[in-house]
Coordinates of C-alpha atoms in Angstrom, one line a residue:
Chain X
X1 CA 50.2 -39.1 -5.5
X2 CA 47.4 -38.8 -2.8
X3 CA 47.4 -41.4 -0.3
X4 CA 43.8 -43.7 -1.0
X5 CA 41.8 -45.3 2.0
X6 CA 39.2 -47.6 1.7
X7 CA 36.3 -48.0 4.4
X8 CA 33.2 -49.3 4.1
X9 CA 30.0 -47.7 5.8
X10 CA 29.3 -49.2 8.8
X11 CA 25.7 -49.3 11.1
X12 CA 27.0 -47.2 13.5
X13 CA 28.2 -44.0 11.2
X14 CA 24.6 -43.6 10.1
X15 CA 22.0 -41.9 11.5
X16 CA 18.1 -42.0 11.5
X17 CA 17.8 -40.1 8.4
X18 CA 19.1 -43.4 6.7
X19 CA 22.7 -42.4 5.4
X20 CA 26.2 -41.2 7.3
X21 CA 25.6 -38.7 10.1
X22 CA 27.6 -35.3 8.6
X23 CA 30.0 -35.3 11.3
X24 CA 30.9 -39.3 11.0
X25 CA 32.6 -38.5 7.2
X26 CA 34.8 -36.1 8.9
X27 CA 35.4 -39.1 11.1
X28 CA 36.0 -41.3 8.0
X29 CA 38.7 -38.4 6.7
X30 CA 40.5 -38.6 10.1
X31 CA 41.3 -42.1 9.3
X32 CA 42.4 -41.8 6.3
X33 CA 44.8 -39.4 7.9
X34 CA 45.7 -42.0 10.4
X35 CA 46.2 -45.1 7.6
X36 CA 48.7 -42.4 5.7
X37 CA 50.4 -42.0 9.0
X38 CA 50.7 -45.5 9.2
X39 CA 51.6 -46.2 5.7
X40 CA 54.7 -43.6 6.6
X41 CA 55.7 -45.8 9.1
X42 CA 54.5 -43.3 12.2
X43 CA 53.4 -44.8 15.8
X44 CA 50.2 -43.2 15.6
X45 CA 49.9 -44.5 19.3
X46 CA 52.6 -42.3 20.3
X47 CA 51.5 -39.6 17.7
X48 CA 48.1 -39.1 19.2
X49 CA 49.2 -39.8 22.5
X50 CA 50.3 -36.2 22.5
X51 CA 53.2 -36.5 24.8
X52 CA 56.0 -35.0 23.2
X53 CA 53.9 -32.7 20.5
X54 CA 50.7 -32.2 19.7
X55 CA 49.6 -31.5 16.3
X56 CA 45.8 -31.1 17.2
X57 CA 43.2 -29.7 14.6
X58 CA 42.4 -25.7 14.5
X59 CA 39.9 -25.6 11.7
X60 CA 38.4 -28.2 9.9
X61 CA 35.1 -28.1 6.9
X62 CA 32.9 -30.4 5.3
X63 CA 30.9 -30.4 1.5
X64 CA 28.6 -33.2 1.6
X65 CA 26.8 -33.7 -2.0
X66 CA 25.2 -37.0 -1.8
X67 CA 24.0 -38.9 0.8
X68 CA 26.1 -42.3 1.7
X69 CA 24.1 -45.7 3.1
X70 CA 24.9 -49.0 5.6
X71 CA 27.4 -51.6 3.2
X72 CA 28.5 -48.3 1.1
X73 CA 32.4 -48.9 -0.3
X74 CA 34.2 -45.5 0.0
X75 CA 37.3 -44.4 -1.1
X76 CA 38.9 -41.3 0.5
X77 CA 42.1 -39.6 -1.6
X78 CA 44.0 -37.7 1.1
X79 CA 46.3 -35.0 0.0
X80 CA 48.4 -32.6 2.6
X81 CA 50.0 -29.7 2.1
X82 CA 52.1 -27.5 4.0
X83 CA 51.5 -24.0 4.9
X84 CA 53.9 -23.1 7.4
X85 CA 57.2 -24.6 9.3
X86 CA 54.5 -25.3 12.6
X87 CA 51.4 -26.1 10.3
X88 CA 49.9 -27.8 7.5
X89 CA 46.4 -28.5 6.4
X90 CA 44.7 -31.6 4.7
X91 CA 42.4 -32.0 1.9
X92 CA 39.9 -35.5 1.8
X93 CA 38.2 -36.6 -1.5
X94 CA 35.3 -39.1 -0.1
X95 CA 34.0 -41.6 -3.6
X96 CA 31.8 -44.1 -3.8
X97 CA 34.1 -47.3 -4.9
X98 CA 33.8 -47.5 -8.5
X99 CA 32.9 -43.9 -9.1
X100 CA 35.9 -42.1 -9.1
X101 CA 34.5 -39.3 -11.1
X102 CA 32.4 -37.5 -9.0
X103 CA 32.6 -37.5 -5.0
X104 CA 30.0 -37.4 -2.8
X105 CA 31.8 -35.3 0.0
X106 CA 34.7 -33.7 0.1
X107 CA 36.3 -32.2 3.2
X108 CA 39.8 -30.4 5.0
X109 CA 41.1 -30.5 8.1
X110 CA 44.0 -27.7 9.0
X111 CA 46.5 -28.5 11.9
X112 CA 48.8 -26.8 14.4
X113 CA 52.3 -28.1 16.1
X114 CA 52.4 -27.0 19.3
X115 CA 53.8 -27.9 22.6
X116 CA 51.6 -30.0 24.6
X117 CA 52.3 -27.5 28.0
X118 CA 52.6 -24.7 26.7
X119 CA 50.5 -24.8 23.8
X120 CA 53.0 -22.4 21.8
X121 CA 53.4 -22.9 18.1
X122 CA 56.8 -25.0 17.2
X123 CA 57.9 -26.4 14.3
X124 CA 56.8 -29.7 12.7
X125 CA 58.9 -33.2 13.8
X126 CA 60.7 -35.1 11.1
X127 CA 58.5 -37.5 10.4
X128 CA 55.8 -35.6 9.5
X129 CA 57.8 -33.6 7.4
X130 CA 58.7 -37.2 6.1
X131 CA 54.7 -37.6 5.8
X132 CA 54.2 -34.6 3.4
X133 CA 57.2 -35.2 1.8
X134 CA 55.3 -38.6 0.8
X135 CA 51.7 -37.7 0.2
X136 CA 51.6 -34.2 -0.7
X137 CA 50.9 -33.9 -5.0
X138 CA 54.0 -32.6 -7.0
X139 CA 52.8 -31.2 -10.2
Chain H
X1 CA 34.8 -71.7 11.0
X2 CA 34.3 -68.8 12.6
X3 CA 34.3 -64.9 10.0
X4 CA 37.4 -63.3 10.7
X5 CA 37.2 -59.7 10.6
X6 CA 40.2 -56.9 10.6
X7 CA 40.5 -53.9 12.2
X8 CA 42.4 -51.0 12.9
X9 CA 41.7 -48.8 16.2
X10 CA 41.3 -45.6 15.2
X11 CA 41.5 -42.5 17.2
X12 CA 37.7 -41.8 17.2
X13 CA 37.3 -45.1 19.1
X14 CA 39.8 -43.9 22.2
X15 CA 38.7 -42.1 24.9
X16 CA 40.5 -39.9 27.6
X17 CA 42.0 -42.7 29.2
X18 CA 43.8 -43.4 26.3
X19 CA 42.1 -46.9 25.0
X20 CA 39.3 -47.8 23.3
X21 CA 35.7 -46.5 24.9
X22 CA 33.9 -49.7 26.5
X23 CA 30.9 -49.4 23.9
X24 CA 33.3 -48.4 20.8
X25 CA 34.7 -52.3 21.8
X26 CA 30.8 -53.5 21.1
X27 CA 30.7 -51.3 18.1
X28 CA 33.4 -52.9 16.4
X29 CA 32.3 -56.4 17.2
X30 CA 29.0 -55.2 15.5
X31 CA 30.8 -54.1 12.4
X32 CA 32.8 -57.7 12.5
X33 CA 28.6 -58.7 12.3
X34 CA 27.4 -56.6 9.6
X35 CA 30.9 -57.9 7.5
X36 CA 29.7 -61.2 8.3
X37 CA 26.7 -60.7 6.7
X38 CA 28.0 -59.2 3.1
X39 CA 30.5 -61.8 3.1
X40 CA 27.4 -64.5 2.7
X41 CA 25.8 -61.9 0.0
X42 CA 23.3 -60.1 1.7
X43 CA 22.7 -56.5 1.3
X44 CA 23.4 -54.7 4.5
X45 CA 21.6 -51.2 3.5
X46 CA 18.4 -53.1 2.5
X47 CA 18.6 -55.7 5.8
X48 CA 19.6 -52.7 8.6
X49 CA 16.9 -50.7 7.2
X50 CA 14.4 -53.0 8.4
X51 CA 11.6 -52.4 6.0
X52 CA 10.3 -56.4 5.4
X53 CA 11.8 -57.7 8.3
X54 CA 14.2 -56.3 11.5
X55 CA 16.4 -58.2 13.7
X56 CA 16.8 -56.1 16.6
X57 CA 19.6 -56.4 19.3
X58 CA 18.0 -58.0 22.6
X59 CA 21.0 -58.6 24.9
X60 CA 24.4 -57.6 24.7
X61 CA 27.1 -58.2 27.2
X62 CA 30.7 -58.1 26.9
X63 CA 34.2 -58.5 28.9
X64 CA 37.4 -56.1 28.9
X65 CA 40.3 -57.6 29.6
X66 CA 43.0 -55.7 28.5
X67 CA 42.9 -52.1 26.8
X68 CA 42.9 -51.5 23.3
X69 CA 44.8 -48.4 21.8
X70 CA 45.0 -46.4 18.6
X71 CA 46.9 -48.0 15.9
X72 CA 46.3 -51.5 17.1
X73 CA 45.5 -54.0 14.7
X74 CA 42.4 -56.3 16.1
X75 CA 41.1 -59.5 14.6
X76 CA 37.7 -60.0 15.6
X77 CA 36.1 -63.9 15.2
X78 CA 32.7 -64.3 15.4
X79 CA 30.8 -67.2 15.9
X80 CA 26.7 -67.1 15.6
X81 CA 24.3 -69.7 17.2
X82 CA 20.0 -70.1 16.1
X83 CA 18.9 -70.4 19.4
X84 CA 15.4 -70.6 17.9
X85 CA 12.9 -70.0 15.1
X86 CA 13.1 -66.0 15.4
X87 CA 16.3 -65.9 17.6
X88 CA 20.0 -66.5 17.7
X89 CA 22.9 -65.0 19.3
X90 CA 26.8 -64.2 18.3
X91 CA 30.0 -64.9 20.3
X92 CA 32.7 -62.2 19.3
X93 CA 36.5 -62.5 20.4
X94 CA 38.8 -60.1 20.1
X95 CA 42.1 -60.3 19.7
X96 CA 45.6 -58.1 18.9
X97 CA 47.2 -59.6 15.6
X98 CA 49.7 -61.8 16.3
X99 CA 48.4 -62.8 19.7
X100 CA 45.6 -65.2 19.2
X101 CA 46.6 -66.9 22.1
X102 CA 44.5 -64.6 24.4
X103 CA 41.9 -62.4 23.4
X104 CA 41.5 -59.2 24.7
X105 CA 37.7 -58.7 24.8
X106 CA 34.8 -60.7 24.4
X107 CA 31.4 -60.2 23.7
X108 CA 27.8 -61.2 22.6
X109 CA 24.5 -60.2 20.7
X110 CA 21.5 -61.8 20.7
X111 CA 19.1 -60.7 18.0
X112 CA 15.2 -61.3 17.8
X113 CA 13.3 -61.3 14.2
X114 CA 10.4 -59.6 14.6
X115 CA 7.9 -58.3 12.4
X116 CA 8.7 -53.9 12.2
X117 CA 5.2 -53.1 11.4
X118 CA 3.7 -55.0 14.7
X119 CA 7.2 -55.8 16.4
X120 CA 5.7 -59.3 16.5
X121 CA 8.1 -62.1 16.2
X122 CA 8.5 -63.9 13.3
X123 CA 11.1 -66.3 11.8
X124 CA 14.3 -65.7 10.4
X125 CA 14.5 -64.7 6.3
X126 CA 15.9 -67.0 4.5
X127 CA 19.3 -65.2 3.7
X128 CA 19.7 -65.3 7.5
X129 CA 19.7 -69.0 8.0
X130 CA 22.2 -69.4 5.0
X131 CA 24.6 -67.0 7.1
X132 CA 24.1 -68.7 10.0
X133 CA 24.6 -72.3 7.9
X134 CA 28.0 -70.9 6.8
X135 CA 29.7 -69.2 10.0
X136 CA 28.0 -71.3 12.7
X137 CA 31.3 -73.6 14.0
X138 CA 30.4 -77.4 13.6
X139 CA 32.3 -79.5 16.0
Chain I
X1 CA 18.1 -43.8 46.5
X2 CA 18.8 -44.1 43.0
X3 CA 20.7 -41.1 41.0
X4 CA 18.4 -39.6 38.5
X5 CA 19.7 -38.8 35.3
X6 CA 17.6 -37.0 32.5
X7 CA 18.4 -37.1 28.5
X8 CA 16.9 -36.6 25.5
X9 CA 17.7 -38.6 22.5
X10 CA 20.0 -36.9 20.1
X11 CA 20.1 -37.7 16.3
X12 CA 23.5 -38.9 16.5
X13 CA 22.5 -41.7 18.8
X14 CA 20.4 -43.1 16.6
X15 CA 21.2 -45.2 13.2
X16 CA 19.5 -46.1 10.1
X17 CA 17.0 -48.4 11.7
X18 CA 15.6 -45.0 13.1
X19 CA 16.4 -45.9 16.8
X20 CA 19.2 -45.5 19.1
X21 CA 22.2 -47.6 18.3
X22 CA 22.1 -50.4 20.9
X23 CA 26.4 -49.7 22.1
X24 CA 24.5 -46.3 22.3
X25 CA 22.2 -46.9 25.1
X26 CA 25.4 -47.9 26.7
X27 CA 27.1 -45.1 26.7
X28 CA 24.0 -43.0 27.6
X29 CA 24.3 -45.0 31.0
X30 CA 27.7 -44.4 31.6
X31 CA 26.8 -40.2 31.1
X32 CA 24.2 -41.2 34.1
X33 CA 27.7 -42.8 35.6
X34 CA 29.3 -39.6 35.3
X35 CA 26.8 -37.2 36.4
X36 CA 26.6 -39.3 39.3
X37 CA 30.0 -38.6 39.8
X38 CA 29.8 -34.9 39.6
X39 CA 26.5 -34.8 42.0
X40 CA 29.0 -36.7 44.3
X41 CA 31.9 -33.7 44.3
X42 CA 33.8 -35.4 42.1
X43 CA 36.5 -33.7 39.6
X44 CA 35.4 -36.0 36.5
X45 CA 38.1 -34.7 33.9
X46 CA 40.7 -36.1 36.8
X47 CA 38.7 -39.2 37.5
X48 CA 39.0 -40.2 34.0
X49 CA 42.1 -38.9 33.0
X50 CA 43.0 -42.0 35.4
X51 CA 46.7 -41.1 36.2
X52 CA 46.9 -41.7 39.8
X53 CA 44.1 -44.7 40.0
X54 CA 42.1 -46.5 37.4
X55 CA 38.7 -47.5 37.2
X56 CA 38.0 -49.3 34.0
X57 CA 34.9 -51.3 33.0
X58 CA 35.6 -54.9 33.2
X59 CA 32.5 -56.2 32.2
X60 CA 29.0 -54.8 30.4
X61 CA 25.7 -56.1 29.7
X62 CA 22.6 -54.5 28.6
X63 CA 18.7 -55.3 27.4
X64 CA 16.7 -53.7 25.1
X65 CA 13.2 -54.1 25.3
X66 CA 11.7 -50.9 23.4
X67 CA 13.1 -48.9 21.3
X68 CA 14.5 -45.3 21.5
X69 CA 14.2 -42.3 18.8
X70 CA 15.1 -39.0 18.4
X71 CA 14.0 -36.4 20.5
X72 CA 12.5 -38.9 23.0
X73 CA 13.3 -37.8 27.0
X74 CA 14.8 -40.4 29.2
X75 CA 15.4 -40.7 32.7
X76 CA 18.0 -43.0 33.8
X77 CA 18.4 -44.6 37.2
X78 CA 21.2 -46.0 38.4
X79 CA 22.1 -47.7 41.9
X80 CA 25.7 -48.8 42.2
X81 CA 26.9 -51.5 44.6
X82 CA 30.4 -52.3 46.4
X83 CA 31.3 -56.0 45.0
X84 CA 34.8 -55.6 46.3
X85 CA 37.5 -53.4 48.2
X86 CA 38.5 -52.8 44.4
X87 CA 35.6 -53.8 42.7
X88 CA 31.9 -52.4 42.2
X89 CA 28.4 -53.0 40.0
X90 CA 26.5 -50.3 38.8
X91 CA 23.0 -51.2 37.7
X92 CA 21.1 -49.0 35.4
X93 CA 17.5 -48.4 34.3
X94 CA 16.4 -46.4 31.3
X95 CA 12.6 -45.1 31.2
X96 CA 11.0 -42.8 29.0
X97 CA 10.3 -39.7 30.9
X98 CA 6.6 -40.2 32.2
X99 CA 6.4 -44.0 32.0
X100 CA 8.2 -45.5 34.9
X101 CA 6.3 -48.2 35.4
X102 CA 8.3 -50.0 32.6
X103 CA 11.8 -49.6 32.0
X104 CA 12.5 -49.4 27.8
X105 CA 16.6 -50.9 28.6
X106 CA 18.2 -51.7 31.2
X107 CA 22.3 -52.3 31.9
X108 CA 25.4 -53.1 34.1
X109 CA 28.8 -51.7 34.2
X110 CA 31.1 -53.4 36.6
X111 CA 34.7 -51.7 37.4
X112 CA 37.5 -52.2 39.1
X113 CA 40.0 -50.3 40.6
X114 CA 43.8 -50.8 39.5
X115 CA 47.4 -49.3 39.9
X116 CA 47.7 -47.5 36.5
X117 CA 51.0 -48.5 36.3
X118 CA 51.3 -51.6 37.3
X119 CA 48.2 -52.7 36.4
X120 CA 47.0 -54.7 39.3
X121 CA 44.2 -54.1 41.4
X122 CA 43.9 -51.5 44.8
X123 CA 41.2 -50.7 47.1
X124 CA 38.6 -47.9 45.7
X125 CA 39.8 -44.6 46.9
X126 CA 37.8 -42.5 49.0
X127 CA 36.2 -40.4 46.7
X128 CA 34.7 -43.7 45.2
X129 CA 33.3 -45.0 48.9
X130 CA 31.6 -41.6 49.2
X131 CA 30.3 -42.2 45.8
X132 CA 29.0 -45.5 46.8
X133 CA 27.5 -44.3 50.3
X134 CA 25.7 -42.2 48.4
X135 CA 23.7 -43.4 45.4
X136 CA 23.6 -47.3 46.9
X137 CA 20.0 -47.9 47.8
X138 CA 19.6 -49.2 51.1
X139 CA 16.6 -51.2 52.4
Chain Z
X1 CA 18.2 -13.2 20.1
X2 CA 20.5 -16.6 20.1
X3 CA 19.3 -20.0 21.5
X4 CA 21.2 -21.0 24.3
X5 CA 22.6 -25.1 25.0
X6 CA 23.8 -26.4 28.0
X7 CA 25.6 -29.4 27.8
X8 CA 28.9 -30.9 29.8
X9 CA 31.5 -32.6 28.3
X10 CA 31.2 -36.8 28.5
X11 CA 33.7 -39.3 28.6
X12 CA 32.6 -40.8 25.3
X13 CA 32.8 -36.9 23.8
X14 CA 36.7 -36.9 24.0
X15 CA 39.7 -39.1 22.7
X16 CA 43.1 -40.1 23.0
X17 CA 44.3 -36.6 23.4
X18 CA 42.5 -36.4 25.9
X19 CA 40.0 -33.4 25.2
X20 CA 36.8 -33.4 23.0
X21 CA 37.5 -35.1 19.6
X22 CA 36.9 -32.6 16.7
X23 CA 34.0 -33.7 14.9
X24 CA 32.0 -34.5 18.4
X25 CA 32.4 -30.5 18.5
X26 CA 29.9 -30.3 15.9
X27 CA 27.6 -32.9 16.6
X28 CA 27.6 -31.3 19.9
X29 CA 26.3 -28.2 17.9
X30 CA 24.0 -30.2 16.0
X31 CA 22.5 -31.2 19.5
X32 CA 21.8 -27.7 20.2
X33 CA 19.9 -27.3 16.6
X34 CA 17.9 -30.3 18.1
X35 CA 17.8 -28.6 21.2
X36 CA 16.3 -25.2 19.0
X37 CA 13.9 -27.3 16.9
X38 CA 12.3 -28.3 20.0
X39 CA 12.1 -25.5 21.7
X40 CA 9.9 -24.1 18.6
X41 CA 7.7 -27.2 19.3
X42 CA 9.2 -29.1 16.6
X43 CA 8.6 -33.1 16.8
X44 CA 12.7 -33.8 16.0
X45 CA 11.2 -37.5 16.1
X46 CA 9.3 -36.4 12.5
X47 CA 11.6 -33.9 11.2
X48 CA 14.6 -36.3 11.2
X49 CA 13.5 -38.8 9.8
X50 CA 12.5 -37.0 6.7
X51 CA 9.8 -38.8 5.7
X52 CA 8.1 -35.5 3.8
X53 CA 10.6 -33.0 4.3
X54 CA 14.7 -33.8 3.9
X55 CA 16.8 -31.1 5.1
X56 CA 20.4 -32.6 4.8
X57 CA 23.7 -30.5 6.0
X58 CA 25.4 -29.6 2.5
X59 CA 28.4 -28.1 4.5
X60 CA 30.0 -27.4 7.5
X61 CA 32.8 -25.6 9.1
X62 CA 34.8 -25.8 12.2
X63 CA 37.2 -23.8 14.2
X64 CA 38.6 -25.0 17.1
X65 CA 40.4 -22.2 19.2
X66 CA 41.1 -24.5 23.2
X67 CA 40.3 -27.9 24.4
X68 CA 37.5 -29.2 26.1
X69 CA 37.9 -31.5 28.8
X70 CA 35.7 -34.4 30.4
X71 CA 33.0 -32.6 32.9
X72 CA 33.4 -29.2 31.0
X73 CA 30.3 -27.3 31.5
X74 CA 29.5 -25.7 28.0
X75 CA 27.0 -23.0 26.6
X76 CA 26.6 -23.2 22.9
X77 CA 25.1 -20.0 21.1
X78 CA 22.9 -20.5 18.4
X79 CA 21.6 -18.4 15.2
X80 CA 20.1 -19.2 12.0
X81 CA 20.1 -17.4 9.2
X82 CA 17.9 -17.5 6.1
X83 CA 20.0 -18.0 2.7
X84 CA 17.1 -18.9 0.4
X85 CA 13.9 -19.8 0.0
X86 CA 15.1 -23.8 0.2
X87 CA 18.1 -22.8 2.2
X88 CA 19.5 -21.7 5.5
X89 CA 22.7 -21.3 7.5
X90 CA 23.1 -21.6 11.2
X91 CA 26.2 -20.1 13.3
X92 CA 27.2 -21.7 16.6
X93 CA 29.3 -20.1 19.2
X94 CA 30.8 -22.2 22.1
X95 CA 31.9 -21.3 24.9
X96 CA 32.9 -22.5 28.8
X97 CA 30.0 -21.2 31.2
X98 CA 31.3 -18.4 32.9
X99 CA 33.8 -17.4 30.1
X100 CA 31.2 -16.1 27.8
X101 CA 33.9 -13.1 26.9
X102 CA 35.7 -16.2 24.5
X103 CA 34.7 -18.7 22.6
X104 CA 36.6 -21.8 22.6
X105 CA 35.3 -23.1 19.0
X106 CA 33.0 -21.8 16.6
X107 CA 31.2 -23.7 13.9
X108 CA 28.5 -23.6 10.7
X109 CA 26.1 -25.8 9.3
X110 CA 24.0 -25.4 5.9
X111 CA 21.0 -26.7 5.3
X112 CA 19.3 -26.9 2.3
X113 CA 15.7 -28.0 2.5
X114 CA 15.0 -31.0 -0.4
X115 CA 11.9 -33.5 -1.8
X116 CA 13.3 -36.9 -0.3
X117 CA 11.7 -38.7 -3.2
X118 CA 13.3 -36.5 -5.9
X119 CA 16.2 -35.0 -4.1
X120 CA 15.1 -31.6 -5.7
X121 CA 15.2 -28.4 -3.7
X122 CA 11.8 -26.9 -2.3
X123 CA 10.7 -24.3 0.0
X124 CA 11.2 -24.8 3.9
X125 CA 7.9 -26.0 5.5
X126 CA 6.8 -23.3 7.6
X127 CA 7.6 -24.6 10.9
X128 CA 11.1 -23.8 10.1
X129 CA 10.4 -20.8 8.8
X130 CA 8.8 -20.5 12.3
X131 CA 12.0 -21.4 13.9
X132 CA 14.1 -19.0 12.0
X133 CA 11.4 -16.4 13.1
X134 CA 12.0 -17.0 16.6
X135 CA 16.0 -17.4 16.8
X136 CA 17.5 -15.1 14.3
X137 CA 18.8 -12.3 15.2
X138 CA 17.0 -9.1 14.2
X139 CA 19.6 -6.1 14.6

């Protein structure tokens, strides 16, 4: 079961071309990853805080097939998976409301736990594992 | 009756500091705005492209009182005022859910209708006056 | 004497009315802020990281009398001015490169200085007077 | 030959964390295609907003190997690459100034060059063809 965020487009994502600016869906994605957190009952003030760990993004990439306007409904279907104990990496659907068949952009974003000082690889916390546990698609 | 509008901070809102960037707090008031808008009907994509008609921001001010951070849920309530013909302004407070005893922000846009072609002003469109019929506050 | 600050309009300033996004022009002033920081000696990522002493805006405002697009130069001056032992103004102008006799925006940022911790207000710290000294215009 | 971007590190380019949020990463690089149209002689104003010509990103891609801070000084490398007649690629290195020896994030954007009217492919307009000329590398 991915987890399913709605967000309309707003003035400010869009850009003078007329539709979202590329880089403002991969905005969009990231908070669909921060409802999911949420919806797992994680602080995501503490979690981006960064204190304790950080879990910040190493690669991220964007497909962008149609063009989204000012007022558009979206609908972004977030699936993570894990791909190591200290990493895991996130895939975004982005649809136009109502058109679940065909999305306009798609997108991933891949992340690494480290620790915040020394920046070294370490293992994921609980509740994230908790997180994928939830989210990530059993076949 | 003021338009309520929900929203969560998100972490592309924040800045370094930890809180909400000044302008993001302006940004979201606007989006409270363009909400306002579909809520009476109009099409947002059609009236921010600003073919026919364009209602430019004039003046904006606004006051910080206390920060916002990510995850916090804000309830914006907007207010808007015809100051003239081809003029009128919005009053935005915002506050954290559950504490609508004291907002945290406040802020204000005042918007001119002008003709885009000759940037001549010109009076309100009808669909504008019905918005501004249904969230201006009667006392 | 008034710090200079030159800019050129990027596409992700602007929006779908094919001009900057007025919270934009905002934060264009507050890079002016900042460069006038650095020109000043001034370790920025520490300034803002805001752990020892905090200087948040407490209050904006901004007019817009042209508007911006992309690719358009800018200059922005800005003249700051001591309000307080913990408070000060900064008033901006924003020309297009070449036409200084009319100014296309113009804003105001006002911060004060607080305790981080506690939240309550201190004196400017040196750095900051230095700052003041010297970008305030004197007659 | 690469183009070269200068371009520090503002307080409205990083978040919570904070360092540079990811996506700004690339529409920092997108500021430095800007920056390369330009410098071709390019009117960004025109080309952007598509009016004869659309040339919409179809995909990007991020890596992100070390923070950025507020006040970094950075040097983004630029080359574009022909793909197709209706259909180019661009490669974008970033680095600190001074530590040219290592990037700290790389990135790519793909273009493809489309009728706005029709959304159908067609053949770049020979100022970009121009462009590609002048900044792709020729071994």
């Amino acid at each position: 079961m991915p987890f399913v965020y709605q967000r309309t487009v707003r003035f400010s994502d869009t850009d003078a071309a007329g539709v979202v600016y590329f880089a403002n869906v991969l905005s969009i994605c990231h908070e669909a990853y921060e409802a999911s957190l949420a919806a797992t009952g994680i602080d995501v003030k503490v979690f981006f805080g960064g204190v304790a760990v950080a879990i910040p993004i190493a690669h991220t990439s964007g497909n962008f097939f149609r063009p989204m306007a000012c007022g558009d409904r979206l609908e972004i279907h977030l699936i993570p998976k894990l791909l190591q104990d200290s990493e895991f990496e996130i895939a975004y659907e982005v649809f136009l409301e109502n058109q679940l068949e065909r999305s306009v952009s798609n997108a991933s974003t891949r992340h690494v736990c480290i620790d915040p000082a020394t920046r070294k690889r370490r293992s994921l916390p609980a509740e994230v594992s908790q997180w994928l546990l939830q989210w990530t698609t059993r076949l």
